[in-house]
Coordinates of C-alpha atoms in Angstrom, one line a residue:
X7 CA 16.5 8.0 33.7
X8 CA 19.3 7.1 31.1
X9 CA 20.3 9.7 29.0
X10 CA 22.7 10.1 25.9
X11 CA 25.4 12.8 27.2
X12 CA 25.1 14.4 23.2
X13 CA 22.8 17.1 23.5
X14 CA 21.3 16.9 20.1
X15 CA 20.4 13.2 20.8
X16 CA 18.4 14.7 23.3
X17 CA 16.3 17.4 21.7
X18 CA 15.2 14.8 19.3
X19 CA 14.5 12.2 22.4
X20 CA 12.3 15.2 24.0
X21 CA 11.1 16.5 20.5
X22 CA 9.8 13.2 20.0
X23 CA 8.2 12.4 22.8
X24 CA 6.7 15.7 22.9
X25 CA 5.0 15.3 19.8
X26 CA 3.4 11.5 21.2
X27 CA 5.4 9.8 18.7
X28 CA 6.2 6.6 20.4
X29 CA 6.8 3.6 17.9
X30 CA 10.8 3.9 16.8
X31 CA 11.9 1.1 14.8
X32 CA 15.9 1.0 14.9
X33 CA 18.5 -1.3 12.7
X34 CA 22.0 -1.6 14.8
X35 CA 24.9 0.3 14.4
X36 CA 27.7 2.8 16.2
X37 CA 27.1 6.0 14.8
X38 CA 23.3 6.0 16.0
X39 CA 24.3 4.5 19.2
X40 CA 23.3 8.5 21.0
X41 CA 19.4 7.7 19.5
X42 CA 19.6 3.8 20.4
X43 CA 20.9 4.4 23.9
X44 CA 17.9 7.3 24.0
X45 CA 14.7 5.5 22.9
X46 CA 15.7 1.9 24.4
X47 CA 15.9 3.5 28.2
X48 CA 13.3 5.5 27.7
X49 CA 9.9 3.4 28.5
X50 CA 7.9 5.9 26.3
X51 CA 9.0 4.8 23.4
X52 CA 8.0 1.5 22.0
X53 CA 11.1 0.0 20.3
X54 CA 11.1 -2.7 17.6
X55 CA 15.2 -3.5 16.7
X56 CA 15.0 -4.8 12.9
X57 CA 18.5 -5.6 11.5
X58 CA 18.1 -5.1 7.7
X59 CA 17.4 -1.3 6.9
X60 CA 15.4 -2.2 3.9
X61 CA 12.9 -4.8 5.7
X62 CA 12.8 -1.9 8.7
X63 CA 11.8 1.2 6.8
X64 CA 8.7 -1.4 5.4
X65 CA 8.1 -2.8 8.8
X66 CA 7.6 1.1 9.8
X67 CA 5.4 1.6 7.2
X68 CA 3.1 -1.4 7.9
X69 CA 2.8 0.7 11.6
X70 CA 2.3 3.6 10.5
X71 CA -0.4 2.3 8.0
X72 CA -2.1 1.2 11.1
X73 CA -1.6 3.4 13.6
X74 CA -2.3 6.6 10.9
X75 CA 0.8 8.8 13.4
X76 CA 4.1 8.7 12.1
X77 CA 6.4 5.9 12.9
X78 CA 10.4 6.6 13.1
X79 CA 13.0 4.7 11.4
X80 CA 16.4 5.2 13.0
X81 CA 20.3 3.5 11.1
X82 CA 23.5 4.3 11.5
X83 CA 25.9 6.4 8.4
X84 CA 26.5 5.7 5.5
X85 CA 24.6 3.0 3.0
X86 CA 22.5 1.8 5.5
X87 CA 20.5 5.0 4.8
X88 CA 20.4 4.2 1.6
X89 CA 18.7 1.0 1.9
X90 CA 15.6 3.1 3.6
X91 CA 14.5 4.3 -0.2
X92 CA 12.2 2.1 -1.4
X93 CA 10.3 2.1 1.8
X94 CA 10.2 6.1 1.9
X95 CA 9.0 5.7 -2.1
X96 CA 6.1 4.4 -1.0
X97 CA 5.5 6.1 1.8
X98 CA 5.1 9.1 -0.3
X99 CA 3.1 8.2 -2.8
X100 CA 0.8 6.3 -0.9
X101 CA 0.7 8.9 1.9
X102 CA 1.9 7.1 4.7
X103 CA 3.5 9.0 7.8
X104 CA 7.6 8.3 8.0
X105 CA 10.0 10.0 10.0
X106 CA 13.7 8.6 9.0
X107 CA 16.0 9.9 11.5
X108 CA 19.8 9.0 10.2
X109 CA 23.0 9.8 12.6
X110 CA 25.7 10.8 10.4
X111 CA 29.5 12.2 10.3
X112 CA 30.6 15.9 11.5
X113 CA 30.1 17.7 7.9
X114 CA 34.0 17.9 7.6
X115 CA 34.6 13.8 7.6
X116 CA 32.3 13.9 4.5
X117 CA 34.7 13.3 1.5
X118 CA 37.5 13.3 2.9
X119 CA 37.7 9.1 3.0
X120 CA 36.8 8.6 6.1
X121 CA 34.6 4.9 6.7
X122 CA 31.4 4.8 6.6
X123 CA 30.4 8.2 5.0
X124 CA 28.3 9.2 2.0
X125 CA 26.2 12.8 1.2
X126 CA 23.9 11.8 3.5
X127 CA 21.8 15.1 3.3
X128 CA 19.0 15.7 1.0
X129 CA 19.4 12.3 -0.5
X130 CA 16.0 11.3 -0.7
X131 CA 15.0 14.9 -2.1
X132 CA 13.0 13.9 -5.2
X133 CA 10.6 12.0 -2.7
X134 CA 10.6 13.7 1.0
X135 CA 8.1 16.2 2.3
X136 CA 11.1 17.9 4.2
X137 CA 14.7 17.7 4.8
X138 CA 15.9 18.4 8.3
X139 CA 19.8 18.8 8.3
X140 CA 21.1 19.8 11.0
X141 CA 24.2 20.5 12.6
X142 CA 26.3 19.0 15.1
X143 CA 25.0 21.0 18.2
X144 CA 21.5 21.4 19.9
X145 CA 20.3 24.9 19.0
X146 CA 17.0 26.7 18.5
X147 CA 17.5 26.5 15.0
X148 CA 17.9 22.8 14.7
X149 CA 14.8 22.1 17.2
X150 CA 12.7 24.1 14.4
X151 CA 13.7 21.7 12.0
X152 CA 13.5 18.4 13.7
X153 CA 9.4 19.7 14.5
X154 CA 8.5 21.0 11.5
X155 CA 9.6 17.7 9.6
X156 CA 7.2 16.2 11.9
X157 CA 4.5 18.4 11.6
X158 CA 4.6 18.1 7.8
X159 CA 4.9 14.2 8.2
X160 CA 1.3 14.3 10.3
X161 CA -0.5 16.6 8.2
X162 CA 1.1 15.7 4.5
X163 CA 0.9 12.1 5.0
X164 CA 4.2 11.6 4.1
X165 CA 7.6 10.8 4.6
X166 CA 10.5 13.5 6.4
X167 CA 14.4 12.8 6.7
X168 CA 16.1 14.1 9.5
X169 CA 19.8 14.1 9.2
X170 CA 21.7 14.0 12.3
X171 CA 25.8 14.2 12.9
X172 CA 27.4 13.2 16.1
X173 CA 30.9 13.3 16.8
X174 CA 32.5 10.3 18.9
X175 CA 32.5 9.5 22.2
X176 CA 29.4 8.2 21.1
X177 CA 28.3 5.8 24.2
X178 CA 28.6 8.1 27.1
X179 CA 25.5 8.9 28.9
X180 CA 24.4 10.6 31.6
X181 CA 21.6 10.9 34.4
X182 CA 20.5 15.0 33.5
X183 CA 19.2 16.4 30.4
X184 CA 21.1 19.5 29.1
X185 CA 18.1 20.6 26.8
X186 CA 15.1 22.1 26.9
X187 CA 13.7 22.2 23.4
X188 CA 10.9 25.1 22.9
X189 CA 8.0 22.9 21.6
X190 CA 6.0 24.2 19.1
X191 CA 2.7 24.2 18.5
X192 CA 1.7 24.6 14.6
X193 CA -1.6 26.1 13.3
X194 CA -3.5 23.5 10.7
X195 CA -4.5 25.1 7.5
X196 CA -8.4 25.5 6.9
X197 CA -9.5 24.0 3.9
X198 CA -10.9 26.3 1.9
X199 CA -14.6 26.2 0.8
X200 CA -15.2 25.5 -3.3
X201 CA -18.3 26.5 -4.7
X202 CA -20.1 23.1 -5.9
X203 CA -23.0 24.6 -8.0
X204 CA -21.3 24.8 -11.5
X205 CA -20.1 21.1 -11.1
X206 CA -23.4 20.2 -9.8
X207 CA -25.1 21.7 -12.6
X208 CA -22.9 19.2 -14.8
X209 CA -23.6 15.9 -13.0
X210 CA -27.9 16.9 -12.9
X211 CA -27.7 16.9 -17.3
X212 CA -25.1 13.8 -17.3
X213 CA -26.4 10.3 -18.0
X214 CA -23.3 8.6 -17.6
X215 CA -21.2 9.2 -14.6
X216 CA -18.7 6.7 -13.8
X217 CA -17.1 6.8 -9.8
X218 CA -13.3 4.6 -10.0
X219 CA -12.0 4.4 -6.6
X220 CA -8.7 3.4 -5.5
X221 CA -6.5 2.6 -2.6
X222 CA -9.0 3.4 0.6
X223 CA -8.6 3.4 4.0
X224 CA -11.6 1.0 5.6
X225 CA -14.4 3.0 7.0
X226 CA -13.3 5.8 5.8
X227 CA -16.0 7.3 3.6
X228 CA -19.4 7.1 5.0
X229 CA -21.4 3.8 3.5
X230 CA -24.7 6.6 3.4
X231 CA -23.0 8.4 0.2
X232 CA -22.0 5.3 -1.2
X233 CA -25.3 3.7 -1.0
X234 CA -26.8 7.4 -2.8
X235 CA -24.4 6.7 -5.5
X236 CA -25.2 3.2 -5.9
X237 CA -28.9 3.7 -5.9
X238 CA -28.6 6.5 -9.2
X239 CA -29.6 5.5 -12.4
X240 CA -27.3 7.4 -14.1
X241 CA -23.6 6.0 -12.2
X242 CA -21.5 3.1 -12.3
X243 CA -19.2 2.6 -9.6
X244 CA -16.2 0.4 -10.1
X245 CA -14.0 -0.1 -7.1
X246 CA -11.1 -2.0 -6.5
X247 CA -10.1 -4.9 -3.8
X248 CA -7.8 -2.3 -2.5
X249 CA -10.7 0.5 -1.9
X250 CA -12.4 -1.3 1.2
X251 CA -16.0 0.1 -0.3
X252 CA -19.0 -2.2 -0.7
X253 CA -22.4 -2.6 -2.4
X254 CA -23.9 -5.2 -4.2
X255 CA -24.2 -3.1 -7.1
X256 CA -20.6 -1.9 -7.2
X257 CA -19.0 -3.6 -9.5
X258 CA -15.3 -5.1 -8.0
X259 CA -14.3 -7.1 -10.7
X260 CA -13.0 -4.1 -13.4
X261 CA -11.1 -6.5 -15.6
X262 CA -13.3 -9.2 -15.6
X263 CA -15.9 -6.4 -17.2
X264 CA -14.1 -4.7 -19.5
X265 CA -11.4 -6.6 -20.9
X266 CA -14.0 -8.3 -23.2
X267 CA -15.8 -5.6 -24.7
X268 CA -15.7 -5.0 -28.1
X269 CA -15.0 -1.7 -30.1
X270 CA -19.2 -0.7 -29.5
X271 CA -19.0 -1.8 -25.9
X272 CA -16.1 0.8 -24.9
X273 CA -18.0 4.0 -26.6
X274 CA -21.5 2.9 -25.0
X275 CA -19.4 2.6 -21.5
X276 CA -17.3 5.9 -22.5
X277 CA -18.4 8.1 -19.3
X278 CA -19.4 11.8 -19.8
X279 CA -18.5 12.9 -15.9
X280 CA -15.6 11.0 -14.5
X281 CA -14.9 11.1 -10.7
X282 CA -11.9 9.4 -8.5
X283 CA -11.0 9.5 -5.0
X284 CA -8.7 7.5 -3.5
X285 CA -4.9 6.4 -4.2
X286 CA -3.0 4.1 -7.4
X287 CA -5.2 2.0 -9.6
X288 CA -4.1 -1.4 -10.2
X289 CA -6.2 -2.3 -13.4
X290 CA -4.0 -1.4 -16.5
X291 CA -7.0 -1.9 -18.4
X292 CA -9.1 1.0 -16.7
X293 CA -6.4 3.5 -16.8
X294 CA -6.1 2.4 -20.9
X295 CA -9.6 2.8 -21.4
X296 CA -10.4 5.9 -20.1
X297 CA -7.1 7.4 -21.6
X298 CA -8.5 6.2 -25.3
X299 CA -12.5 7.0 -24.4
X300 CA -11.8 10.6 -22.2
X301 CA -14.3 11.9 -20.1
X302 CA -15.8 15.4 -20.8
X303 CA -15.0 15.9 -17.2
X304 CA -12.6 14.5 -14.9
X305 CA -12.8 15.0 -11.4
X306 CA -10.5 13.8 -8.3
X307 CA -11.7 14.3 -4.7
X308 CA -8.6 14.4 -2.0
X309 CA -7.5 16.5 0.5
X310 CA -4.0 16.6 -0.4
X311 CA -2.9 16.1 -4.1
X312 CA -4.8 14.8 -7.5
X313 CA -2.6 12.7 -10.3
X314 CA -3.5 13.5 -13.8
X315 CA -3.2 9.9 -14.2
X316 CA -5.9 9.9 -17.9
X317 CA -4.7 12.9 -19.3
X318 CA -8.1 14.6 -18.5
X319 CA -8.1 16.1 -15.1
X320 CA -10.4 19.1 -15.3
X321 CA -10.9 19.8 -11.2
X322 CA -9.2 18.6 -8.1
X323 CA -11.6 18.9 -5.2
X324 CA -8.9 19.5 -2.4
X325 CA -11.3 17.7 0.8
X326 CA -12.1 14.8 1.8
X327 CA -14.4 12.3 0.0
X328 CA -17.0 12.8 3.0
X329 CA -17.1 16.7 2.9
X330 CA -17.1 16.5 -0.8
X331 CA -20.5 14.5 -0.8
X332 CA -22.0 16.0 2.7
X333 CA -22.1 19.3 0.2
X334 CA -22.3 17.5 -3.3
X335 CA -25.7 15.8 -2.9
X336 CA -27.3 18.6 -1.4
X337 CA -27.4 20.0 -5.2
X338 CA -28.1 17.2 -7.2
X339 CA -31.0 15.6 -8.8
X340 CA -31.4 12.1 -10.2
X341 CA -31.5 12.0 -13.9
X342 CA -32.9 9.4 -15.8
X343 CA -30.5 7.0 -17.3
X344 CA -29.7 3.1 -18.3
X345 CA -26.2 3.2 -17.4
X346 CA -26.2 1.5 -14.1
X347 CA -28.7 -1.2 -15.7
X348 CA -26.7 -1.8 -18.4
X349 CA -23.5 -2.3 -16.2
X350 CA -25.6 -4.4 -13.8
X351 CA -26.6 -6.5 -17.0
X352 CA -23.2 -7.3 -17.9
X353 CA -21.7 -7.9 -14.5
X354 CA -24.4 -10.4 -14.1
X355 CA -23.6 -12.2 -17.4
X356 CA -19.8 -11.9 -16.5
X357 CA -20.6 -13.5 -13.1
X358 CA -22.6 -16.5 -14.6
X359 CA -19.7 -17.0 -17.3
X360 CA -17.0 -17.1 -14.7
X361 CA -18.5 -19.4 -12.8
X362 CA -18.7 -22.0 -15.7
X363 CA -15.3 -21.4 -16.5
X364 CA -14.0 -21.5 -12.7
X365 CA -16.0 -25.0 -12.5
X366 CA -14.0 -26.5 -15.5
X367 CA -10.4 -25.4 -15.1
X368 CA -7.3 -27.3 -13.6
X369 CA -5.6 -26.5 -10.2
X370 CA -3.8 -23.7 -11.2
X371 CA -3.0 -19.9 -9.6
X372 CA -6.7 -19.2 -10.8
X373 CA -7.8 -21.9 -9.0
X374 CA -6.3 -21.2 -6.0
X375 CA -7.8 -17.5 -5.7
X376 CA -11.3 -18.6 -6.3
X377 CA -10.6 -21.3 -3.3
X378 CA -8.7 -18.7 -1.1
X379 CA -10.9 -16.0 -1.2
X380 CA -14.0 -17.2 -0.2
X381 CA -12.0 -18.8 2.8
X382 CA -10.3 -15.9 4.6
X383 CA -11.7 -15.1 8.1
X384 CA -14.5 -12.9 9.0
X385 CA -13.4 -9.3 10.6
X386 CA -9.5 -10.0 9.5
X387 CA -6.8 -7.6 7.6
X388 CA -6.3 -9.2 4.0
X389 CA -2.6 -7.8 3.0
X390 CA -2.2 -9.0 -0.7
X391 CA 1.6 -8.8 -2.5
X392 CA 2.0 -7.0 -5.9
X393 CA 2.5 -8.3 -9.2
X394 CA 0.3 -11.2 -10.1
X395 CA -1.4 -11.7 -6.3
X396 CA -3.1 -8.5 -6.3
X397 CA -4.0 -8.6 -10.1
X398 CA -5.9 -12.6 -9.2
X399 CA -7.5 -10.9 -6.2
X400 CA -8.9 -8.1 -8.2
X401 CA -10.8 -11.0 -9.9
X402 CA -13.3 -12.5 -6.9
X403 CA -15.4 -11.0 -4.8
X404 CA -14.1 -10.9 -0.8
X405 CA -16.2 -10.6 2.2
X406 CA -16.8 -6.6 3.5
X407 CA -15.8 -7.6 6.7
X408 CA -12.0 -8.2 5.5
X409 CA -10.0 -4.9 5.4
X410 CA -7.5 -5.0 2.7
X411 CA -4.1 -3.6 2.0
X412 CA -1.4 -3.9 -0.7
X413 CA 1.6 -1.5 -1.5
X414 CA 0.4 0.3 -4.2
X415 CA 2.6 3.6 -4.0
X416 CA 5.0 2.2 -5.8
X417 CA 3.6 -1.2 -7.0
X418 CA 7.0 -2.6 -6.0
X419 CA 7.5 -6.5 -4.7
X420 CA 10.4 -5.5 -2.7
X421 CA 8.6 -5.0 0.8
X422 CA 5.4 -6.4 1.0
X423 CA 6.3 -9.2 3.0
X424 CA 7.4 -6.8 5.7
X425 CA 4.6 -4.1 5.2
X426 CA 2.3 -6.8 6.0
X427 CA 4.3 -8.1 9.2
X428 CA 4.2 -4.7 10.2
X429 CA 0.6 -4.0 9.8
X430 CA 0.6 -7.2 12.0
X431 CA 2.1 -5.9 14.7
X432 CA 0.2 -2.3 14.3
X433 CA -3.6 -4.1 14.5
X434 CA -5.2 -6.4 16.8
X435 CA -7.0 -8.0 14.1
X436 CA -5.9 -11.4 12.6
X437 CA -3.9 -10.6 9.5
X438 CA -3.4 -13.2 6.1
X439 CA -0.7 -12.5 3.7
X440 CA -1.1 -13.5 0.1
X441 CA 2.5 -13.5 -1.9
X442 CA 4.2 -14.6 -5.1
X443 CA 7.5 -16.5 -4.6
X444 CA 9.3 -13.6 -6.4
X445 CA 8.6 -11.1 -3.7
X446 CA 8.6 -13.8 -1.5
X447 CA 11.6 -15.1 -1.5
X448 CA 12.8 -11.4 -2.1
X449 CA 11.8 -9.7 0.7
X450 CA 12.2 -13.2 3.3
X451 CA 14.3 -11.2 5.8
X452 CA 11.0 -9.8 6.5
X453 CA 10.8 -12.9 8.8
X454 CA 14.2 -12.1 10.7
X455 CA 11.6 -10.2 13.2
X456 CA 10.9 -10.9 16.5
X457 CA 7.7 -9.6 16.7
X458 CA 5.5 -11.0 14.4
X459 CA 2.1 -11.9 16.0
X460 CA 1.1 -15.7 16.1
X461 CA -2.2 -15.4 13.8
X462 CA -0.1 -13.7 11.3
X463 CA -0.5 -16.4 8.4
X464 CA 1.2 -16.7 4.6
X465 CA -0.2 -18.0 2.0
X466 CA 2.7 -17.9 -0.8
X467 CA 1.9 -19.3 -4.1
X468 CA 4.7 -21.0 -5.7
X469 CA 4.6 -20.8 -9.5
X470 CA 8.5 -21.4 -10.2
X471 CA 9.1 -17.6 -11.3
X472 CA 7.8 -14.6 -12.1
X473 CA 4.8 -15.5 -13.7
X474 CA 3.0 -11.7 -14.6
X475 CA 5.9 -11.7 -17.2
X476 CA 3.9 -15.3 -19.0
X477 CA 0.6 -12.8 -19.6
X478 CA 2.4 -9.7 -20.7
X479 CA 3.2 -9.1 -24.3
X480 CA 6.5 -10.4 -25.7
X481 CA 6.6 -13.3 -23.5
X482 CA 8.5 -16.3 -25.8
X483 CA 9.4 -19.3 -24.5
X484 CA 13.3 -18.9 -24.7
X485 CA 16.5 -19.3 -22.4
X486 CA 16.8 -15.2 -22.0
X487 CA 12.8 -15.3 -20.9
X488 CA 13.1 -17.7 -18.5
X489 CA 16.5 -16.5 -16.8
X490 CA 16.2 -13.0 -17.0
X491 CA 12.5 -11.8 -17.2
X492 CA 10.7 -15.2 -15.2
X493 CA 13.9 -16.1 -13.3
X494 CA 12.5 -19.3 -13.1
X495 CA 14.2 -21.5 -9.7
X496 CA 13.1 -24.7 -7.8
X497 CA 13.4 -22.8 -4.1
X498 CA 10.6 -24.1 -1.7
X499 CA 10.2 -22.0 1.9
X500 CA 10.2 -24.9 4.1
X501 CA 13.6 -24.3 5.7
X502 CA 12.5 -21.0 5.9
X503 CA 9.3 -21.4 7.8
X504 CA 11.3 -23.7 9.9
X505 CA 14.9 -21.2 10.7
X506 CA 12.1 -18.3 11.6
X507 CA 9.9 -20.4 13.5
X508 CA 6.7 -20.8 11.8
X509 CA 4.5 -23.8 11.2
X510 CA 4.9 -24.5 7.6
X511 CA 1.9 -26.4 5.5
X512 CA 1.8 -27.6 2.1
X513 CA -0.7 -27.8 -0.9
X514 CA -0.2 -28.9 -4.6
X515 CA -4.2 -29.8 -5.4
X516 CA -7.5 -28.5 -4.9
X517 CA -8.3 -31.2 -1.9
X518 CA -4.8 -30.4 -0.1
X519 CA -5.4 -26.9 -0.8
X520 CA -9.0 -27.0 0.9
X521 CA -7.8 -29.0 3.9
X522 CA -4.8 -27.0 4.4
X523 CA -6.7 -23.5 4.6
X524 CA -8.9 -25.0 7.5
X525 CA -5.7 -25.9 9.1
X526 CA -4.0 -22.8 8.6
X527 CA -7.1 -20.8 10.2
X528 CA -7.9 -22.8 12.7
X529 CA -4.2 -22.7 14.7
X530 CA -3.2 -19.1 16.1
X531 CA -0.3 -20.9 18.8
X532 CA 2.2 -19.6 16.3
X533 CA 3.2 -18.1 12.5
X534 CA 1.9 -20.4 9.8
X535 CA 3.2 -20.6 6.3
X536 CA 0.8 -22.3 4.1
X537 CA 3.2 -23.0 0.3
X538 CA 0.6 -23.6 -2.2
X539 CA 2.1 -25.5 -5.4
X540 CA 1.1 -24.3 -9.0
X541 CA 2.0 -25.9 -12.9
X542 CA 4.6 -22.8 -13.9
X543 CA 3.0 -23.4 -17.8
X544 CA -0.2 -23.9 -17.2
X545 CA -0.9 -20.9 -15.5
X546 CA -0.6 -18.3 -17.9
X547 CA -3.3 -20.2 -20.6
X548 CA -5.7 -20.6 -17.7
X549 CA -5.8 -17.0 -17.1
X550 CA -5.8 -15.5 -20.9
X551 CA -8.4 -18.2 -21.4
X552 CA -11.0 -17.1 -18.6
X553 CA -11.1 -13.1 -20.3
X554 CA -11.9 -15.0 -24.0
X555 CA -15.1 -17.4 -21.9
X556 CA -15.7 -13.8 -20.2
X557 CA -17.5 -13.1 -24.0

């Protein structure tokens, strides 16, 4: 076996390896050449080399996100590091395991003008579970560190930094190890027992209980407790695309309900018992209702940490969803109640108006949702972009099948190309990617990647711009709009699709569009890219228009 002759290189090799953490994904440079030399001779490890830092970190995360064990990010000193933030952002708040290991400078070249040096250490404080500094030798002390960042990146669900300086020669390597790191085996903390009856006793004289799930993992709450909650008279249970929960009388389609209702309707929906479980909510118009029509009671169910995010959180049941309702519904009695009818009556009457509407618009990005959705493959990973592509797929119904994820930490555009391409790689499922050209064309080093699985398919819908910004207040048809808020450009991804190798379709109308989606799923011999075509100014009416039909 190959080692790296720097001993601390080598605690964190047999740390590592120790720990089963296999996946390391590593962008090249010098000063992490101890860790590259490390994990590519070692056959343990599986190795992914992904040149920009930014498109990397994401690429991890789309693993990880998979995988549910932490995945490793590795660069060299100095700004590459940097370039890891937005990627550990999200980790965090979306609890996703991430272990960036950075190799640095000696502490005394910091400062001092030498190349390639910043203050490496602690600089992603404000969002890391732990900060492993450690020093330029192998020592008990610095074996400590480098495990308990991981241990807190398993059972957190989060990302660590480990910060690691070698001192040139840097390549040298040798046949022996010179280490022999004391593993250590940490004790999980029990989770500690709540009494239920009190809240119980609240839910049994409540006739109006509304359940608003988030970001889920699929199958990860049993379908039994969904099903009692679904079947009580007295809840409404609104999920989101993102929550991978189904029922026919959930209702998935939260703007498409409430955006409508007049003054009356939002005090007759006003909840009296409010409970959440799962990560970020996408609808803005949820989160304003419920922050002008409060709940008496607010509760969040998650075993790690609870957002205030309505300004009313009363209790955070610190469990999971499961153990919550295993002891929950033990101690609770149906009470009469026509809240779930009368939120069953509307969704029906929204359904039948949408479907006029739908039936009479133009080919547009609306258009194109209602076609796409119905069409994605049975048993498949859906992996939707943010802005406008997750807001249109909140809209439609999608088959329960289709697991579905979308970077909704931080609701940023920057990465979800290569989230998605790393999810790809982390499943054995086929995986569809639905973008904006914004984050598209944003994030399209995502494709400088070797390793992206042949029925990993695009769909990027090209609007000409940013076009969220054409529904949000303010927007004005002026020079400073367009340039600066829409950033409005005539790119197209075909040269692209054909530099990184992957078929490349086209669609501008409804019968192109239906014809090219039977193509795209129907070819697995390599990447597709399927550039759907949309009227920049059109787009924006068509939407605003189907909430005012919605009536």
């Amino acid at each position: 076996m190959i080692y790296p002759k720097i001993p601390l290189a080598q605690s964190i090799l047999e740390i590592l390896r120790a720990k089963n953490i296999s996946n390391i994904v590593i962008s090249p440079g010098s000063r992490n050449a101890p860790l590259t030399i490390g994990f590519g001779n070692d056959p343990f490890f599986n190795c992914y080399s992904v040149a920009d830092e930014r498109s990397a970190a994401f690429f991890a995360l789309g693993i990880a996100q998979q995988t549910k064990k932490p995945v490793v990010v590795v660069c060299t000193s100095g700004s590459a590091l940097l370039n890891y933030y937005p990627a550990f952002a999200e980790a965090f708040y979306s609890q996703i395991p991430l272990i960036v290991i950075s190799a640095d400078r000696p502490q005394s070249k910091i400062d001092i003008g030498d190349g390639q040096t910043i203050r490496q250490e602690n600089v992603f404080a404000n969002h890391s579970l732990f900060n492993a500094n450690l020093t330029q030798e192998a020592s008990v002390n610095n074996d400590n560190l480098i495990q308990e960042a991981i241990y807190m990146a398993f059972t957190k669900k989060g990302p660590v930094h480990i910060n690691a300086p070698f001192e040139e020669p840097l390549y040298e390597t040798t046949s022996e190890l010179s280490v022999n790191p004391n593993i250590i085996s940490f004790e999980s903390n029990a989770i500690a027992s709540e009494d239920l009856k009190p809240f119980a006793n609240l839910w049994n004289t409540s006739k109006k209980k509304l359940v608003l799930v988030g970001v889920n993992e699929p199958n990860a709450v049993e379908q039994g407790y969904m099903d009692e909650l679904a079947n009580d008279p007295s809840v409404v249970v609104l999920i989101e695309t993102t929550s991978n929960l189904h029922h026919s009388k959930f209702i998935n389609t939260i703007d498409s309900i409430i955006t409508p209702f007049t003054e009356k309707d939002f005090i007759d929906f006003q909840p009296e018992i409010l409970v959440t479980f799962g990560g970020m909510i996408v609808s803005k118009r949820i989160k304003a209702f419920l922050r002008k029509y409060q709940p008496n009671q607010h509760w969040h169910i998650d075993d790690l940490r609870a957002y205030d995010t309505f300004g009313c959180l009363n209790k955070h049941f610190v469990m999971t969803p499961n153990l919550f309702f295993q002891s929950f519904f033990n101690l609770t009695e149906t009470v009469a109640s026509n809240y779930n009818q009368m939120a069953q009556d509307i969704k029906a009457y929204r359904q039948k108006k949408s479907l006029e509407y739908l039936a009479k618009i133009p080919f547009t990005d609306l258009k194109v949702f209602e076609k796409v959705m119905p069409a994605l493959p049975a048993n498949s990973q859906l992996h939707i972009s943010n802005s406008s592509p997750i807001r249109y797929a909140q809209l439609f119904d999608i088959e329960k099948s289709i697991e579905v994820y979308s970077n909704r930490g931080t609701s940023g555009i920057d990465g979800s190309t290569s989230t998605a391409i790393g999810g790809a790689v982390g499943t054995t499922k086929p995986c569809v990617f639905i973008t904006g050209d914004i984050g598209f064309l944003y994030d399209s080093n995502a494709l400088w990647n070797n390793y992206i699985p042949n029925n990993f398919k695009i769909i990027l819908i090209n609007n000409g711009g940013g076009g969220i910004f054409r529904i949000l207040p303010g927007h004005k048809e002026t020079p400073v709009f367009n340039t600066f808020f829409e950033t409005s450009h005539c790119f197209t991804a075909v040269h692209l699709a054909k530099m990184y190798g992957f078929n490349y379709l086209i669609a501008s109308n409804e019968a192109t569009l239906e014809s090219s989606l039977k193509d795209l799923f129907s070819n697995d011999e390599k990447p597709t890219l399927l550039e759907v075509f949309t009227p920049t100014l059109e787009n924006d009416k068509v939407l605003l228009d189907y909430f005012k039909e919605l009536k």
